[in-house]
Amino acid sequence: MRVNVIGFDWRGKVAFQSHAHTDHFASGKIVHATKPTIFLSHLRNSTLYSQVKYGKKFYIEDYKAKLYPSGHMLGSAGIKIWLDEGTLYYTGDVKLEKLRTAERAKIPKADFLIIEATFGVPMYSFPEPRKVEKEIIFYVEEQLDRGEKPVIRANPYGKAQEIIAILNAHGYTPKVDREILKVSMVYSKFGIKLRASSEGEVIVSSSKGILVSGFGKIKLSNHADFWELVKIVEKVKPEKVFTVFGHAQSFAKILNGLGYESMSIKRGEEIGRWI
Ligand SMILES: [Zn+2]
């Protein structure tokens, strides 16, 4: 998305990158991001970043701005910008319920909201993360009882680290692949200590095994489900909502029905004319 030369997880004269997943990589003369996002992104790109801290006022182009943790993964952030037309909050990928390896999300109030809608229809209703943890441990113990190796598949950027933290908390030190290890080292650098080894009886893999994802068999997601998304909109109290990613169109329709003026937008779309 773009608003008045600012790119949101997109290219712009100046840009903001909400987190370190490749589909959110931004580009521009200056790309603002948190320090963990910069470290994690540099595992896969060589963008020139400008470091910003959560909660600290800075300027993007000529506009005052502030970052808020978005709860999606280490370093993930949403941004609030004080535009001439009013305040705008862009969530990036967001998770309201607390995960072990991500800072708890903080949601500010704003006049305009751009919200991700990956799981923006009511069929996506996930159990609480702590309940899903039990499912993961149940799967692990069941496999071990049968004499088989539990293999858990997860996105190597964020989700795998969450799984490692869960396994660690239950006394397991999993074996992980190189990509997961590389990312886990960045997590450790920022104080999230994760134990992994080359000999673990449980495997966390980026390519095989039972999938842990909002789309997978075990539904531990680092995205808000439909109900969390609605809660976020209620917290922001916006005059107008722009939905993006995933079920953007359906979610905009649902929000209109709930009394929020809403429209879906595409990645990279300039929305300045609508605010
Ligand atoms: Zn993401």
PDB file of N, CA and C in Angstrom, residues 33-89:
ATOM      1  N   ALA A  33      12.188   0.179  10.046  1.00  0.00           N
ATOM      2  CA  ALA A  33      11.824  -1.129  10.614  1.00  0.00           C
ATOM      3  C   ALA A  33      12.438  -1.231  12.004  1.00  0.00           C
ATOM      4  N   THR A  34      11.963  -2.194  12.789  1.00  0.00           N
ATOM      5  CA  THR A  34      12.564  -2.410  14.113  1.00  0.00           C
ATOM      6  C   THR A  34      13.895  -3.155  13.946  1.00  0.00           C
ATOM      7  N   LYS A  35      14.705  -3.108  14.988  1.00  0.00           N
ATOM      8  CA  LYS A  35      16.027  -3.753  14.924  1.00  0.00           C
ATOM      9  C   LYS A  35      15.930  -5.272  14.676  1.00  0.00           C
ATOM     10  N   PRO A  36      15.053  -6.012  15.401  1.00  0.00           N
ATOM     11  CA  PRO A  36      14.955  -7.447  15.084  1.00  0.00           C
ATOM     12  C   PRO A  36      14.517  -7.699  13.644  1.00  0.00           C
ATOM     13  N   THR A  37      13.596  -6.885  13.138  1.00  0.00           N
ATOM     14  CA  THR A  37      13.156  -7.052  11.745  1.00  0.00           C
ATOM     15  C   THR A  37      14.330  -6.834  10.789  1.00  0.00           C
ATOM     16  N   ILE A  38      15.175  -5.860  11.098  1.00  0.00           N
ATOM     17  CA  ILE A  38      16.335  -5.605  10.241  1.00  0.00           C
ATOM     18  C   ILE A  38      17.273  -6.822  10.248  1.00  0.00           C
ATOM     19  N   PHE A  39      17.586  -7.325  11.439  1.00  0.00           N
ATOM     20  CA  PHE A  39      18.480  -8.498  11.527  1.00  0.00           C
ATOM     21  C   PHE A  39      17.884  -9.701  10.799  1.00  0.00           C
ATOM     22  N   LEU A  40      16.596  -9.962  11.026  1.00  0.00           N
ATOM     23  CA  LEU A  40      15.952 -11.123  10.396  1.00  0.00           C
ATOM     24  C   LEU A  40      15.868 -10.954   8.879  1.00  0.00           C
ATOM     25  N   SER A  41      15.609  -9.734   8.425  1.00  0.00           N
ATOM     26  CA  SER A  41      15.490  -9.494   6.977  1.00  0.00           C
ATOM     27  C   SER A  41      16.839  -9.640   6.292  1.00  0.00           C
ATOM     28  N   HIS A  42      17.887  -9.252   6.990  1.00  0.00           N
ATOM     29  CA  HIS A  42      19.220  -9.346   6.387  1.00  0.00           C
ATOM     30  C   HIS A  42      19.684 -10.785   6.180  1.00  0.00           C
ATOM     31  N   LEU A  43      18.962 -11.756   6.731  1.00  0.00           N
ATOM     32  CA  LEU A  43      19.266 -13.153   6.383  1.00  0.00           C
ATOM     33  C   LEU A  43      18.898 -13.402   4.923  1.00  0.00           C
ATOM     34  N   ARG A  44      18.044 -12.529   4.363  1.00  0.00           N
ATOM     35  CA  ARG A  44      17.577 -12.758   2.991  1.00  0.00           C
ATOM     36  C   ARG A  44      17.630 -11.540   2.073  1.00  0.00           C
ATOM     37  N   ASN A  45      17.961 -10.359   2.583  1.00  0.00           N
ATOM     38  CA  ASN A  45      18.074  -9.211   1.686  1.00  0.00           C
ATOM     39  C   ASN A  45      19.191  -8.282   2.149  1.00  0.00           C
ATOM     40  N   SER A  46      19.467  -7.257   1.336  1.00  0.00           N
ATOM     41  CA  SER A  46      20.510  -6.299   1.722  1.00  0.00           C
ATOM     42  C   SER A  46      19.971  -4.870   1.637  1.00  0.00           C
ATOM     43  N   THR A  47      18.698  -4.724   1.955  1.00  0.00           N
ATOM     44  CA  THR A  47      18.041  -3.411   1.966  1.00  0.00           C
ATOM     45  C   THR A  47      18.720  -2.493   2.999  1.00  0.00           C
ATOM     46  N   LEU A  48      18.757  -1.203   2.686  1.00  0.00           N
ATOM     47  CA  LEU A  48      19.271  -0.242   3.657  1.00  0.00           C
ATOM     48  C   LEU A  48      18.112   0.191   4.566  1.00  0.00           C
ATOM     49  N   TYR A  49      18.226  -0.149   5.842  1.00  0.00           N
ATOM     50  CA  TYR A  49      17.135   0.130   6.777  1.00  0.00           C
ATOM     51  C   TYR A  49      17.481   1.278   7.721  1.00  0.00           C
ATOM     52  N   SER A  50      16.457   1.882   8.264  1.00  0.00           N
ATOM     53  CA  SER A  50      16.618   2.849   9.343  1.00  0.00           C
ATOM     54  C   SER A  50      15.885   2.280  10.556  1.00  0.00           C
ATOM     55  N   GLN A  51      16.617   2.189  11.668  1.00  0.00           N
ATOM     56  CA  GLN A  51      16.069   1.492  12.832  1.00  0.00           C
ATOM     57  C   GLN A  51      15.129   2.364  13.663  1.00  0.00           C
ATOM     58  N   VAL A  52      13.985   1.819  14.008  1.00  0.00           N
ATOM     59  CA  VAL A  52      13.018   2.549  14.844  1.00  0.00           C
ATOM     60  C   VAL A  52      12.601   1.663  16.014  1.00  0.00           C
ATOM     61  N   LYS A  53      12.390   2.295  17.171  1.00  0.00           N
ATOM     62  CA  LYS A  53      11.967   1.530  18.358  1.00  0.00           C
ATOM     63  C   LYS A  53      10.456   1.636  18.552  1.00  0.00           C
ATOM     64  N   TYR A  54       9.879   0.586  19.146  1.00  0.00           N
ATOM     65  CA  TYR A  54       8.464   0.645  19.527  1.00  0.00           C
ATOM     66  C   TYR A  54       8.216   1.861  20.414  1.00  0.00           C
ATOM     67  N   GLY A  55       7.119   2.552  20.143  1.00  0.00           N
ATOM     68  CA  GLY A  55       6.667   3.606  21.056  1.00  0.00           C
ATOM     69  C   GLY A  55       7.444   4.904  20.993  1.00  0.00           C
ATOM     70  N   LYS A  56       8.476   4.965  20.129  1.00  0.00           N
ATOM     71  CA  LYS A  56       9.291   6.169  20.096  1.00  0.00           C
ATOM     72  C   LYS A  56       8.902   7.001  18.873  1.00  0.00           C
ATOM     73  N   LYS A  57       8.634   8.279  19.105  1.00  0.00           N
ATOM     74  CA  LYS A  57       8.203   9.147  18.000  1.00  0.00           C
ATOM     75  C   LYS A  57       9.332   9.297  16.966  1.00  0.00           C
ATOM     76  N   PHE A  58       8.989   9.222  15.679  1.00  0.00           N
ATOM     77  CA  PHE A  58       9.968   9.522  14.627  1.00  0.00           C
ATOM     78  C   PHE A  58       9.224  10.172  13.466  1.00  0.00           C
ATOM     79  N   TYR A  59       9.961  10.546  12.438  1.00  0.00           N
ATOM     80  CA  TYR A  59       9.306  11.175  11.285  1.00  0.00           C
ATOM     81  C   TYR A  59       9.496  10.320  10.045  1.00  0.00           C
ATOM     82  N   ILE A  60       8.403  10.081   9.352  1.00  0.00           N
ATOM     83  CA  ILE A  60       8.463   9.360   8.087  1.00  0.00           C
ATOM     84  C   ILE A  60       7.993  10.376   7.045  1.00  0.00           C
ATOM     85  N   GLU A  61       8.903  10.707   6.102  1.00  0.00           N
ATOM     86  CA  GLU A  61       8.715  11.884   5.249  1.00  0.00           C
ATOM     87  C   GLU A  61       8.538  13.052   6.225  1.00  0.00           C
ATOM     88  N   ASP A  62       7.438  13.815   6.175  1.00  0.00           N
ATOM     89  CA  ASP A  62       7.307  14.913   7.144  1.00  0.00           C
ATOM     90  C   ASP A  62       6.288  14.601   8.231  1.00  0.00           C
ATOM     91  N   TYR A  63       5.871  13.360   8.282  1.00  0.00           N
ATOM     92  CA  TYR A  63       4.782  13.011   9.197  1.00  0.00           C
ATOM     93  C   TYR A  63       5.291  12.353  10.472  1.00  0.00           C
ATOM     94  N   LYS A  64       4.692  12.752  11.574  1.00  0.00           N
ATOM     95  CA  LYS A  64       5.016  12.108  12.848  1.00  0.00           C
ATOM     96  C   LYS A  64       4.505  10.661  12.804  1.00  0.00           C
ATOM     97  N   ALA A  65       5.281   9.754  13.383  1.00  0.00           N
ATOM     98  CA  ALA A  65       4.877   8.337  13.352  1.00  0.00           C
ATOM     99  C   ALA A  65       5.347   7.620  14.610  1.00  0.00           C
ATOM    100  N   LYS A  66       4.730   6.480  14.896  1.00  0.00           N
ATOM    101  CA  LYS A  66       5.087   5.669  16.061  1.00  0.00           C
ATOM    102  C   LYS A  66       4.819   4.203  15.737  1.00  0.00           C
ATOM    103  N   LEU A  67       5.695   3.309  16.213  1.00  0.00           N
ATOM    104  CA  LEU A  67       5.487   1.879  15.999  1.00  0.00           C
ATOM    105  C   LEU A  67       4.899   1.220  17.252  1.00  0.00           C
ATOM    106  N   TYR A  68       4.069   0.215  17.015  1.00  0.00           N
ATOM    107  CA  TYR A  68       3.451  -0.566  18.099  1.00  0.00           C
ATOM    108  C   TYR A  68       3.698  -2.049  17.822  1.00  0.00           C
ATOM    109  N   PRO A  69       4.059  -2.852  18.849  1.00  0.00           N
ATOM    110  CA  PRO A  69       4.238  -4.285  18.607  1.00  0.00           C
ATOM    111  C   PRO A  69       2.947  -4.884  18.036  1.00  0.00           C
ATOM    112  N   SER A  70       3.093  -5.789  17.064  1.00  0.00           N
ATOM    113  CA  SER A  70       1.889  -6.358  16.445  1.00  0.00           C
ATOM    114  C   SER A  70       1.671  -7.822  16.796  1.00  0.00           C
ATOM    115  N   GLY A  71       2.572  -8.405  17.625  1.00  0.00           N
ATOM    116  CA  GLY A  71       2.334  -9.746  18.151  1.00  0.00           C
ATOM    117  C   GLY A  71       2.494 -10.894  17.159  1.00  0.00           C
ATOM    118  N   HIS A  72       2.966 -10.610  15.950  1.00  0.00           N
ATOM    119  CA  HIS A  72       3.008 -11.616  14.874  1.00  0.00           C
ATOM    120  C   HIS A  72       4.283 -12.457  14.921  1.00  0.00           C
ATOM    121  N   MET A  73       5.406 -11.825  15.199  1.00  0.00           N
ATOM    122  CA  MET A  73       6.700 -12.521  15.337  1.00  0.00           C
ATOM    123  C   MET A  73       7.680 -11.555  15.992  1.00  0.00           C
ATOM    124  N   LEU A  74       8.889 -12.017  16.274  1.00  0.00           N
ATOM    125  CA  LEU A  74       9.884 -11.130  16.878  1.00  0.00           C
ATOM    126  C   LEU A  74      10.041  -9.861  16.028  1.00  0.00           C
ATOM    127  N   GLY A  75       9.934  -8.699  16.660  1.00  0.00           N
ATOM    128  CA  GLY A  75      10.161  -7.430  15.969  1.00  0.00           C
ATOM    129  C   GLY A  75       9.003  -6.909  15.142  1.00  0.00           C
ATOM    130  N   SER A  76       7.926  -7.661  15.007  1.00  0.00           N
ATOM    131  CA  SER A  76       6.832  -7.220  14.130  1.00  0.00           C
ATOM    132  C   SER A  76       6.153  -5.977  14.709  1.00  0.00           C
ATOM    133  N   ALA A  77       5.756  -5.065  13.819  1.00  0.00           N
ATOM    134  CA  ALA A  77       5.203  -3.789  14.276  1.00  0.00           C
ATOM    135  C   ALA A  77       4.105  -3.285  13.353  1.00  0.00           C
ATOM    136  N   GLY A  78       3.170  -2.568  13.952  1.00  0.00           N
ATOM    137  CA  GLY A  78       2.226  -1.769  13.194  1.00  0.00           C
ATOM    138  C   GLY A  78       2.695  -0.322  13.303  1.00  0.00           C
ATOM    139  N   ILE A  79       2.202   0.544  12.430  1.00  0.00           N
ATOM    140  CA  ILE A  79       2.645   1.945  12.460  1.00  0.00           C
ATOM    141  C   ILE A  79       1.441   2.877  12.494  1.00  0.00           C
ATOM    142  N   LYS A  80       1.549   3.905  13.354  1.00  0.00           N
ATOM    143  CA  LYS A  80       0.529   4.971  13.371  1.00  0.00           C
ATOM    144  C   LYS A  80       1.188   6.228  12.824  1.00  0.00           C
ATOM    145  N   ILE A  81       0.504   6.889  11.899  1.00  0.00           N
ATOM    146  CA  ILE A  81       1.052   8.096  11.277  1.00  0.00           C
ATOM    147  C   ILE A  81       0.059   9.244  11.429  1.00  0.00           C
ATOM    148  N   TRP A  82       0.594  10.401  11.776  1.00  0.00           N
ATOM    149  CA  TRP A  82      -0.245  11.598  11.928  1.00  0.00           C
ATOM    150  C   TRP A  82      -0.248  12.342  10.597  1.00  0.00           C
ATOM    151  N   LEU A  83      -1.179  12.010   9.705  1.00  0.00           N
ATOM    152  CA  LEU A  83      -1.288  12.663   8.404  1.00  0.00           C
ATOM    153  C   LEU A  83      -2.081  13.955   8.554  1.00  0.00           C
ATOM    154  N   ASP A  84      -2.072  14.819   7.529  1.00  0.00           N
ATOM    155  CA  ASP A  84      -2.866  16.052   7.588  1.00  0.00           C
ATOM    156  C   ASP A  84      -4.352  15.726   7.692  1.00  0.00           C
ATOM    157  N   GLU A  85      -4.758  14.620   7.068  1.00  0.00           N
ATOM    158  CA  GLU A  85      -6.184  14.248   7.010  1.00  0.00           C
ATOM    159  C   GLU A  85      -6.672  13.592   8.303  1.00  0.00           C
ATOM    160  N   GLY A  86      -5.754  13.188   9.155  1.00  0.00           N
ATOM    161  CA  GLY A  86      -6.105  12.475  10.393  1.00  0.00           C
ATOM    162  C   GLY A  86      -5.060  11.407  10.657  1.00  0.00           C
ATOM    163  N   THR A  87      -5.300  10.593  11.688  1.00  0.00           N
ATOM    164  CA  THR A  87      -4.300   9.554  11.989  1.00  0.00           C
ATOM    165  C   THR A  87      -4.619   8.268  11.233  1.00  0.00           C
ATOM    166  N   LEU A  88      -3.554   7.566  10.866  1.00  0.00           N
ATOM    167  CA  LEU A  88      -3.686   6.318  10.124  1.00  0.00           C
ATOM    168  C   LEU A  88      -2.910   5.239  10.859  1.00  0.00           C
ATOM    169  N   TYR A  89      -3.513   4.075  11.021  1.00  0.00           N
ATOM    170  CA  TYR A  89      -2.792   2.948  11.636  1.00  0.00           C
ATOM    171  C   TYR A  89      -2.776   1.788  10.657  1.00  0.00           C
TER     172      TYR A  89
END
